[in-house]
Every structure is written in C-alpha cells, then in structure tokens.
Amino acid sequence: MTRPLALAVCTTALGDTLMCTPVLADLARSFTVDVVAHQRWRGVLGLNPHIRRVFSYRNNPLARAYLTARLAPTRYKKLLILHANEDFLKLLARLRYDEAACAQNFPDPPPDLARIARDPQEHFVAQRLKLSRWAGAPGLDGPLEVFLSDQERAAGQDWLSRRSLSGKSPLIFLCPGAALVYKRWPIERFARLAAMLAAQGAGVVVMGSAAERPLFARIAADCPRVAAALGLDLRLAGALLQQADLLITNDTGPMHLAQAVGAKVLAIFGPSSPQGVGPRGQVHRILSVPPIHQPCRTKDCTHPQCLGELSAEDVMAQARQMLAEAAGE
C-alpha cells in the first residue's frame, strides 16, 4: 500500500534543522517524507533513512521559482512548516497539498495555513512534535540524529591523526563563537579554559566557522597547542565531534551537531533559553547565567555582561565532573 506523502519545511538555522530530526523520524512512521531545508544546512540530512528527498531552499526569487518548479508536480497530504522565514509563505499558493500547518506567528499567513498552538516554555522539539501529531503521526520523541558513513568517520579519524590528536584523551572541543554576540561567553574566558585543559593533558580543538578565526587566534595566544577546526564541511565536523569526549560551547549550531552524533555537551547559556533550545539528555550539562542587565535581554547586545559573570574555573569544574562521570570515577 502506498504511504501518504508529507512535506516538512525547515529553512532557517543549523540548530533548527537538527532539532527537526526527531520530528522527521516520527513522521516517517506514517508518511513518506520529503524535506525543504536551507542550502547551507541540507548536508546534515544526508543518509537520513527517514527522508526520501531533500530540496534546497535559498531566500531569493530565482531560487524560490526553481524550487516551486521541482515541488509543484507532487501533491502532499500534509505540509508542515517546522521552522521557516516568512518569505517561504510566497511558495504556498503554488504548491499542491491537502492541509498545511505551522507553529509560528507569521504576520500575514494564508487562510488555509493552520497554526498549532505551542507552549513557549516547551523545548523546540516538543513544540514541533505537536505538528507531527497534527499530521497523524504518533508524536513520539527521539534524539537529534545525523547519519555518518564509515568513510566519513574514517575521514574524521584521519583529520585527528594528522594533528596528533587521534587517541588523545580527553579530547575536548571548544566552540567560542555564535552568530549573535549576545550568546558569546567572553573569548578571554575560553582562552583561559583552553590553557587550563591543555595543562592537564587534554587535546583541545577549537571549532567554528571560517569567519571565527580571530577567536581561535585569541585562544591560541594563551594555548599554543590548540588545534583549529574552522570552516569545515558540516559532515566532517560531525565526524570530528563524534570522537570528542566533550564539547564546551555557546548556544550555537555545533551544540546541536554534537548531540546529533552522540557527543557529550557542556553548554553555556546567557540570555537565550536552555529550556527552549538547550541540549536534552542526562549526559549533557548546562551552565546558565540569568540575564540581569537589560541590554543582555536583546539580540542587539554587543557586550554580554551577564555571561561575563561565569568564570573559567566554574566551567572547568563542571567539565572535570562530566569527564569523571564518563570514566566511571
């Protein structure tokens, strides 16, 4: 019997895309699932057995027209906007579907786009599973997932070997960047933390985008033995994180990527909500600093004083505890 078709849409950030993977797995219990994902992040959905096809999205008229031409021949029973920018709504009138729903407050949604109420206190994944249940799937929760091939894992091992980090224990990754400044723990604290970790024999790797090289340089000034994993292909980054004993990170994409490949995460949160987007699972830990200064409550903050209240020693103590627990001490 032919299974009904569902189209799931997530055209925003890397973390949003990864947090949609439990929903995709749930939908696949009842539907054949196609996905629209942003071109920059679609790679993390490769080899996912819950997905039939992934279509690339880019936010410009020509790319939307091309995407429309690819999607229009197929009629979907359910269309679920898991997380998308407002411009995606321009496509809906040209797509074929029986019912569509979202969990966002779009300012001017089409009349046939149902909005599923969500609790702002719930995690992003729990909110989106309500959309899955709306579609008729069971709504079963699950982990974030990225599926790597043996060749990709071997490439990760090779990357570490060439930097004399293969077999290094503990192997700690640091992610000092974030797209928004107000989410960044001060780089001086990351530098001190890296030096403390290296002094105790840890292998230390800084992960981030190519644009975050100045952050790496600041850490390397205090910890010359640190390695740089900057601007890597997402799947190679995932293969590296799969070898990590711990990722210490701001609220940013690699935090979600690490969870999806099974790495332990120590996440540092300030103004953003760990309840809404933080790592889930008992192996992970969150150090949260309440936003006590008014500028830190907005995305316009350029000097996050609140995060400055958290010391390198605080983070080091939590990292030691997590590593000891993993070693069974």
CSV table of C-alpha atoms in Angstrom, one decimal:
chain,number,residue,atom,x,y,z
A,1,MET,CA,0.0,0.0,0.0
A,2,THR,CA,1.3,3.4,-1.0
A,3,ARG,CA,2.1,5.6,2.0
A,4,PRO,CA,0.8,9.2,2.0
A,5,LEU,CA,3.3,12.0,1.3
A,6,ALA,CA,4.3,14.7,3.8
A,7,LEU,CA,6.5,17.7,3.1
A,8,ALA,CA,8.4,19.1,6.1
A,9,VAL,CA,9.9,22.6,5.9
A,10,CYS,CA,12.9,24.0,7.9
A,11,THR,CA,14.7,26.8,6.1
A,12,THR,CA,16.3,28.6,9.0
A,13,ALA,CA,19.4,27.9,11.1
A,14,LEU,CA,21.6,24.8,11.5
A,15,GLY,CA,20.3,24.2,15.0
A,16,ASP,CA,16.7,24.5,13.9
A,17,THR,CA,17.3,21.9,11.2
A,18,LEU,CA,18.9,19.5,13.6
A,19,MET,CA,16.2,19.9,16.1
A,20,CYS,CA,13.7,18.9,13.5
A,21,THR,CA,15.2,15.5,13.0
A,22,PRO,CA,13.2,13.8,15.8
A,23,VAL,CA,10.1,15.1,14.1
A,24,LEU,CA,11.2,13.7,10.7
A,25,ALA,CA,11.8,10.3,12.3
A,26,ASP,CA,8.3,10.4,13.8
A,27,LEU,CA,6.6,11.5,10.6
A,28,ALA,CA,8.4,8.6,8.8
A,29,ARG,CA,6.4,6.2,10.9
A,30,SER,CA,3.2,7.2,9.0
A,31,PHE,CA,4.4,9.1,5.8
A,32,THR,CA,6.9,9.1,3.0
A,33,VAL,CA,8.7,12.3,3.9
A,34,ASP,CA,10.3,15.0,1.7
A,35,VAL,CA,12.1,17.9,3.3
A,36,VAL,CA,12.8,21.5,2.3
A,37,ALA,CA,16.0,22.7,4.0
A,38,HIS,CA,18.3,25.7,3.6
A,39,GLN,CA,21.1,25.0,1.1
A,40,ARG,CA,23.8,25.7,3.7
A,41,TRP,CA,22.5,23.0,6.1
A,42,ARG,CA,20.9,20.4,3.9
A,43,GLY,CA,24.1,18.3,4.2
A,44,VAL,CA,23.3,17.3,7.8
A,45,LEU,CA,20.2,15.5,6.5
A,46,GLY,CA,22.2,13.3,4.1
A,47,LEU,CA,21.9,9.5,4.5
A,48,ASN,CA,18.9,10.1,6.8
A,49,PRO,CA,16.8,6.9,6.4
A,50,HIS,CA,13.6,8.8,7.4
A,51,ILE,CA,13.7,11.1,4.4
A,52,ARG,CA,13.0,10.3,0.7
A,53,ARG,CA,14.3,13.6,-0.8
A,54,VAL,CA,15.8,16.9,0.4
A,55,PHE,CA,15.1,20.0,-1.6
A,56,SER,CA,17.4,23.0,-1.2
A,57,TYR,CA,16.0,26.4,-0.2
A,58,ARG,CA,17.6,29.8,-0.8
A,59,ASN,CA,15.9,33.1,0.1
A,60,ASN,CA,15.8,34.8,-3.3
A,61,PRO,CA,13.1,34.9,-6.0
A,62,LEU,CA,15.0,32.9,-8.7
A,63,ALA,CA,15.8,30.1,-6.2
A,64,ARG,CA,12.2,30.1,-5.0
A,65,ALA,CA,10.9,29.8,-8.6
A,66,TYR,CA,13.2,26.8,-9.2
A,67,LEU,CA,12.1,25.1,-6.0
A,68,THR,CA,8.5,25.7,-6.9
A,69,ALA,CA,9.0,24.0,-10.3
A,70,ARG,CA,10.5,21.0,-8.5
A,71,LEU,CA,7.8,20.7,-5.8
A,72,ALA,CA,4.7,21.6,-7.8
A,73,PRO,CA,4.2,18.2,-9.6
A,74,THR,CA,3.8,16.4,-6.3
A,75,ARG,CA,0.7,16.6,-4.2
A,76,TYR,CA,1.3,16.2,-0.5
A,77,LYS,CA,-1.3,15.1,2.0
A,78,LYS,CA,0.3,17.2,4.8
A,79,LEU,CA,2.7,20.1,4.6
A,80,LEU,CA,4.4,21.0,7.9
A,81,ILE,CA,6.3,24.3,8.3
A,82,LEU,CA,8.6,23.2,11.2
A,83,HIS,CA,10.6,26.5,11.1
A,84,ALA,CA,10.8,28.9,8.2
A,85,ASN,CA,11.3,32.5,7.3
A,86,GLU,CA,8.3,34.5,6.3
A,87,ASP,CA,9.3,34.5,2.6
A,88,PHE,CA,8.7,30.8,2.3
A,89,LEU,CA,5.0,31.6,2.5
A,90,LYS,CA,5.3,33.0,-1.0
A,91,LEU,CA,5.6,29.5,-2.3
A,92,LEU,CA,2.5,28.0,-0.7
A,93,ALA,CA,0.0,29.3,-3.3
A,94,ARG,CA,2.0,27.4,-6.0
A,95,LEU,CA,2.3,24.1,-4.1
A,96,ARG,CA,-0.1,21.2,-4.0
A,97,TYR,CA,-1.2,19.9,-0.6
A,98,ASP,CA,-4.3,18.8,1.2
A,99,GLU,CA,-3.6,20.5,4.5
A,100,ALA,CA,-0.8,22.7,5.9
A,101,ALA,CA,0.2,23.8,9.4
A,102,CYS,CA,2.8,25.7,11.3
A,103,ALA,CA,3.8,26.6,14.8
A,104,GLN,CA,4.9,30.1,14.2
A,105,ASN,CA,3.2,33.5,14.4
A,106,PHE,CA,3.5,34.7,10.9
A,107,PRO,CA,2.2,38.2,10.5
A,108,ASP,CA,0.0,37.6,7.4
A,109,PRO,CA,-0.4,33.8,6.9
A,110,PRO,CA,-2.5,32.3,4.1
A,111,PRO,CA,-6.0,31.4,5.3
A,112,ASP,CA,-5.5,27.7,4.8
A,113,LEU,CA,-2.4,27.5,6.9
A,114,ALA,CA,-3.4,26.2,10.3
A,115,ARG,CA,-1.5,27.3,13.4
A,116,ILE,CA,-0.8,24.7,16.0
A,117,ALA,CA,-0.7,26.4,19.5
A,118,ARG,CA,2.6,25.9,21.3
A,119,ASP,CA,3.8,26.4,24.8
A,120,PRO,CA,6.7,28.8,24.9
A,121,GLN,CA,8.1,27.0,27.9
A,122,GLU,CA,8.4,23.8,26.0
A,123,HIS,CA,11.5,22.7,24.1
A,124,PHE,CA,11.6,23.3,20.4
A,125,VAL,CA,11.4,19.6,19.7
A,126,ALA,CA,8.3,19.1,21.9
A,127,GLN,CA,6.7,22.1,20.1
A,128,ARG,CA,7.3,20.6,16.7
A,129,LEU,CA,6.1,17.1,17.7
A,130,LYS,CA,2.7,18.7,18.1
A,131,LEU,CA,2.8,19.4,14.4
A,132,SER,CA,3.7,15.8,13.8
A,133,ARG,CA,0.7,14.7,15.8
A,134,TRP,CA,-1.5,17.1,13.9
A,135,ALA,CA,-0.4,15.4,10.7
A,136,GLY,CA,-1.5,12.0,12.1
A,137,ALA,CA,1.9,10.6,13.2
A,138,PRO,CA,2.2,9.2,16.7
A,139,GLY,CA,4.2,12.1,18.1
A,140,LEU,CA,6.9,10.0,19.6
A,141,ASP,CA,10.0,11.8,20.8
A,142,GLY,CA,13.6,10.8,19.9
A,143,PRO,CA,17.1,12.1,19.7
A,144,LEU,CA,18.6,14.6,17.3
A,145,GLU,CA,20.3,12.5,14.6
A,146,VAL,CA,23.0,12.8,11.9
A,147,PHE,CA,23.9,9.7,10.0
A,148,LEU,CA,27.5,9.4,9.0
A,149,SER,CA,29.1,6.8,6.7
A,150,ASP,CA,32.1,4.7,7.5
A,151,GLN,CA,34.1,6.8,5.0
A,152,GLU,CA,33.1,10.0,6.8
A,153,ARG,CA,34.1,8.6,10.2
A,154,ALA,CA,37.4,7.5,8.7
A,155,ALA,CA,38.0,11.0,7.4
A,156,GLY,CA,37.4,12.4,10.8
A,157,GLN,CA,40.0,9.9,12.3
A,158,ASP,CA,42.5,10.9,9.6
A,159,TRP,CA,42.0,14.6,10.4
A,160,LEU,CA,42.7,14.0,14.0
A,161,SER,CA,45.7,11.7,13.2
A,162,ARG,CA,47.4,14.3,11.1
A,163,ARG,CA,47.3,16.7,14.0
A,164,SER,CA,48.5,14.0,16.5
A,165,LEU,CA,45.1,14.0,18.3
A,166,SER,CA,43.9,10.5,17.4
A,167,GLY,CA,43.6,8.6,20.6
A,168,LYS,CA,44.2,11.7,22.7
A,169,SER,CA,42.3,11.5,26.0
A,170,PRO,CA,40.5,13.5,26.9
A,171,LEU,CA,39.8,15.2,23.6
A,172,ILE,CA,37.9,18.5,24.2
A,173,PHE,CA,36.3,20.6,21.6
A,174,LEU,CA,35.5,24.3,22.2
A,175,CYS,CA,33.1,26.4,20.3
A,176,PRO,CA,33.7,30.0,21.3
A,177,GLY,CA,31.6,31.7,18.5
A,178,ALA,CA,27.9,32.3,17.9
A,179,ALA,CA,26.1,34.1,15.1
A,180,LEU,CA,24.8,36.6,17.7
A,181,VAL,CA,27.3,38.4,20.0
A,182,TYR,CA,24.9,38.3,23.0
A,183,LYS,CA,25.2,34.5,23.1
A,184,ARG,CA,29.0,34.5,23.4
A,185,TRP,CA,30.9,33.8,26.6
A,186,PRO,CA,33.8,36.2,26.7
A,187,ILE,CA,36.7,34.9,24.5
A,188,GLU,CA,39.2,35.6,27.3
A,189,ARG,CA,37.4,33.0,29.4
A,190,PHE,CA,37.5,30.5,26.6
A,191,ALA,CA,41.3,31.2,26.2
A,192,ARG,CA,41.9,30.6,29.9
A,193,LEU,CA,39.8,27.5,29.9
A,194,ALA,CA,41.8,26.1,26.9
A,195,ALA,CA,45.1,26.7,28.7
A,196,MET,CA,43.8,25.0,31.8
A,197,LEU,CA,42.6,22.0,29.9
A,198,ALA,CA,45.9,21.7,27.9
A,199,ALA,CA,47.9,22.0,31.1
A,200,GLN,CA,46.1,18.9,32.4
A,201,GLY,CA,47.0,16.9,29.2
A,202,ALA,CA,43.8,17.3,27.2
A,203,GLY,CA,43.8,17.6,23.5
A,204,VAL,CA,42.0,20.9,22.7
A,205,VAL,CA,40.3,21.7,19.4
A,206,VAL,CA,38.5,25.0,18.5
A,207,MET,CA,35.6,24.5,16.2
A,208,GLY,CA,33.7,27.2,14.3
A,209,SER,CA,33.2,29.0,11.0
A,210,ALA,CA,36.0,30.4,8.9
A,211,ALA,CA,34.9,33.9,10.0
A,212,GLU,CA,35.7,33.0,13.6
A,213,ARG,CA,39.5,32.7,13.0
A,214,PRO,CA,40.1,35.8,15.2
A,215,LEU,CA,38.5,33.9,18.1
A,216,PHE,CA,40.8,31.0,17.5
A,217,ALA,CA,43.8,33.3,17.3
A,218,ARG,CA,42.9,34.8,20.7
A,219,ILE,CA,42.7,31.3,22.3
A,220,ALA,CA,45.9,30.2,20.6
A,221,ALA,CA,47.7,33.2,22.1
A,222,ASP,CA,47.2,31.6,25.6
A,223,CYS,CA,47.2,28.0,24.5
A,224,PRO,CA,49.6,27.4,21.5
A,225,ARG,CA,48.9,23.7,21.4
A,226,VAL,CA,45.2,24.2,20.4
A,227,ALA,CA,44.1,22.9,17.0
A,228,ALA,CA,41.8,24.7,14.6
A,229,ALA,CA,38.7,23.1,13.0
A,230,LEU,CA,37.3,26.1,11.3
A,231,GLY,CA,35.1,26.4,8.2
A,232,LEU,CA,34.9,22.6,7.8
A,233,ASP,CA,32.2,20.7,5.9
A,234,LEU,CA,29.4,20.0,8.3
A,235,ARG,CA,29.7,16.3,7.9
A,236,LEU,CA,33.4,16.3,8.6
A,237,ALA,CA,32.7,18.5,11.6
A,238,GLY,CA,30.2,15.9,12.8
A,239,ALA,CA,32.7,13.1,12.3
A,240,LEU,CA,35.2,15.0,14.5
A,241,LEU,CA,32.7,15.7,17.2
A,242,GLN,CA,31.8,12.0,17.3
A,243,GLN,CA,35.3,11.4,18.6
A,244,ALA,CA,35.2,14.1,21.2
A,245,ASP,CA,35.0,13.3,24.9
A,246,LEU,CA,33.3,16.7,25.4
A,247,LEU,CA,32.2,19.8,23.6
A,248,ILE,CA,32.1,23.1,25.6
A,249,THR,CA,30.1,25.5,23.6
A,250,ASN,CA,27.9,28.6,23.5
A,251,ASP,CA,24.3,28.3,22.3
A,252,THR,CA,25.1,27.7,18.6
A,253,GLY,CA,24.9,25.2,15.8
A,254,PRO,CA,27.8,22.9,16.8
A,255,MET,CA,26.0,22.4,20.2
A,256,HIS,CA,23.2,20.6,18.3
A,257,LEU,CA,25.5,18.9,15.9
A,258,ALA,CA,27.4,17.3,18.8
A,259,GLN,CA,24.2,16.0,20.3
A,260,ALA,CA,23.2,14.5,16.9
A,261,VAL,CA,26.4,12.5,16.6
A,262,GLY,CA,26.4,11.3,20.2
A,263,ALA,CA,29.0,13.6,21.8
A,264,LYS,CA,28.6,15.0,25.3
A,265,VAL,CA,27.9,18.7,25.6
A,266,LEU,CA,28.5,21.3,28.2
A,267,ALA,CA,26.5,24.3,27.0
A,268,ILE,CA,26.9,27.9,28.2
A,269,PHE,CA,23.7,29.9,28.2
A,270,GLY,CA,23.0,33.6,29.0
A,271,PRO,CA,20.0,35.4,27.5
A,272,SER,CA,18.7,32.6,25.3
A,273,SER,CA,16.6,29.9,26.8
A,274,PRO,CA,18.1,26.5,27.7
A,275,GLN,CA,14.6,25.2,28.3
A,276,GLY,CA,13.7,26.0,24.8
A,277,VAL,CA,16.7,25.1,22.7
A,278,GLY,CA,19.3,23.6,25.1
A,279,PRO,CA,20.7,20.1,24.9
A,280,ARG,CA,18.4,17.3,26.1
A,281,GLY,CA,19.5,14.1,27.8
A,282,GLN,CA,21.2,13.2,31.1
A,283,VAL,CA,24.7,13.1,29.7
A,284,HIS,CA,24.6,16.8,28.8
A,285,ARG,CA,25.0,19.8,31.2
A,286,ILE,CA,24.0,23.4,31.0
A,287,LEU,CA,25.6,26.4,32.8
A,288,SER,CA,23.0,29.1,32.6
A,289,VAL,CA,23.6,32.7,33.7
A,290,PRO,CA,20.4,34.8,34.1
A,291,PRO,CA,20.3,38.0,32.0
A,292,ILE,CA,20.4,40.6,34.8
A,293,HIS,CA,21.4,43.6,32.6
A,294,GLN,CA,18.7,44.9,30.3
A,295,PRO,CA,20.9,45.1,27.1
A,296,CYS,CA,21.7,41.4,27.5
A,297,ARG,CA,18.0,40.6,27.1
A,298,THR,CA,18.0,41.7,23.4
A,299,LYS,CA,19.7,40.5,20.3
A,300,ASP,CA,21.2,44.0,19.9
A,301,CYS,CA,23.5,43.5,22.9
A,302,THR,CA,27.2,43.8,21.8
A,303,HIS,CA,28.8,43.3,25.3
A,304,PRO,CA,27.1,40.5,27.1
A,305,GLN,CA,27.9,41.4,30.7
A,306,CYS,CA,25.7,38.6,32.1
A,307,LEU,CA,27.8,35.9,30.5
A,308,GLY,CA,30.9,37.6,32.0
A,309,GLU,CA,29.7,36.5,35.4
A,310,LEU,CA,30.7,32.9,34.6
A,311,SER,CA,34.3,32.2,35.3
A,312,ALA,CA,36.7,29.8,33.5
A,313,GLU,CA,37.1,28.0,36.8
A,314,ASP,CA,33.3,27.4,37.0
A,315,VAL,CA,33.3,25.8,33.6
A,316,MET,CA,36.4,23.8,34.3
A,317,ALA,CA,34.9,22.4,37.4
A,318,GLN,CA,31.8,21.2,35.5
A,319,ALA,CA,33.9,19.8,32.7
A,320,ARG,CA,36.0,17.8,35.2
A,321,GLN,CA,32.9,16.4,36.7
A,322,MET,CA,31.5,15.3,33.4
A,323,LEU,CA,34.7,13.6,32.3
A,324,ALA,CA,35.0,11.8,35.7
A,325,GLU,CA,31.4,10.6,35.3
A,326,ALA,CA,32.1,9.3,31.8
A,327,ALA,CA,35.2,7.5,33.1
A,328,GLY,CA,33.1,5.9,35.9
A,329,GLU,CA,35.1,7.6,38.7
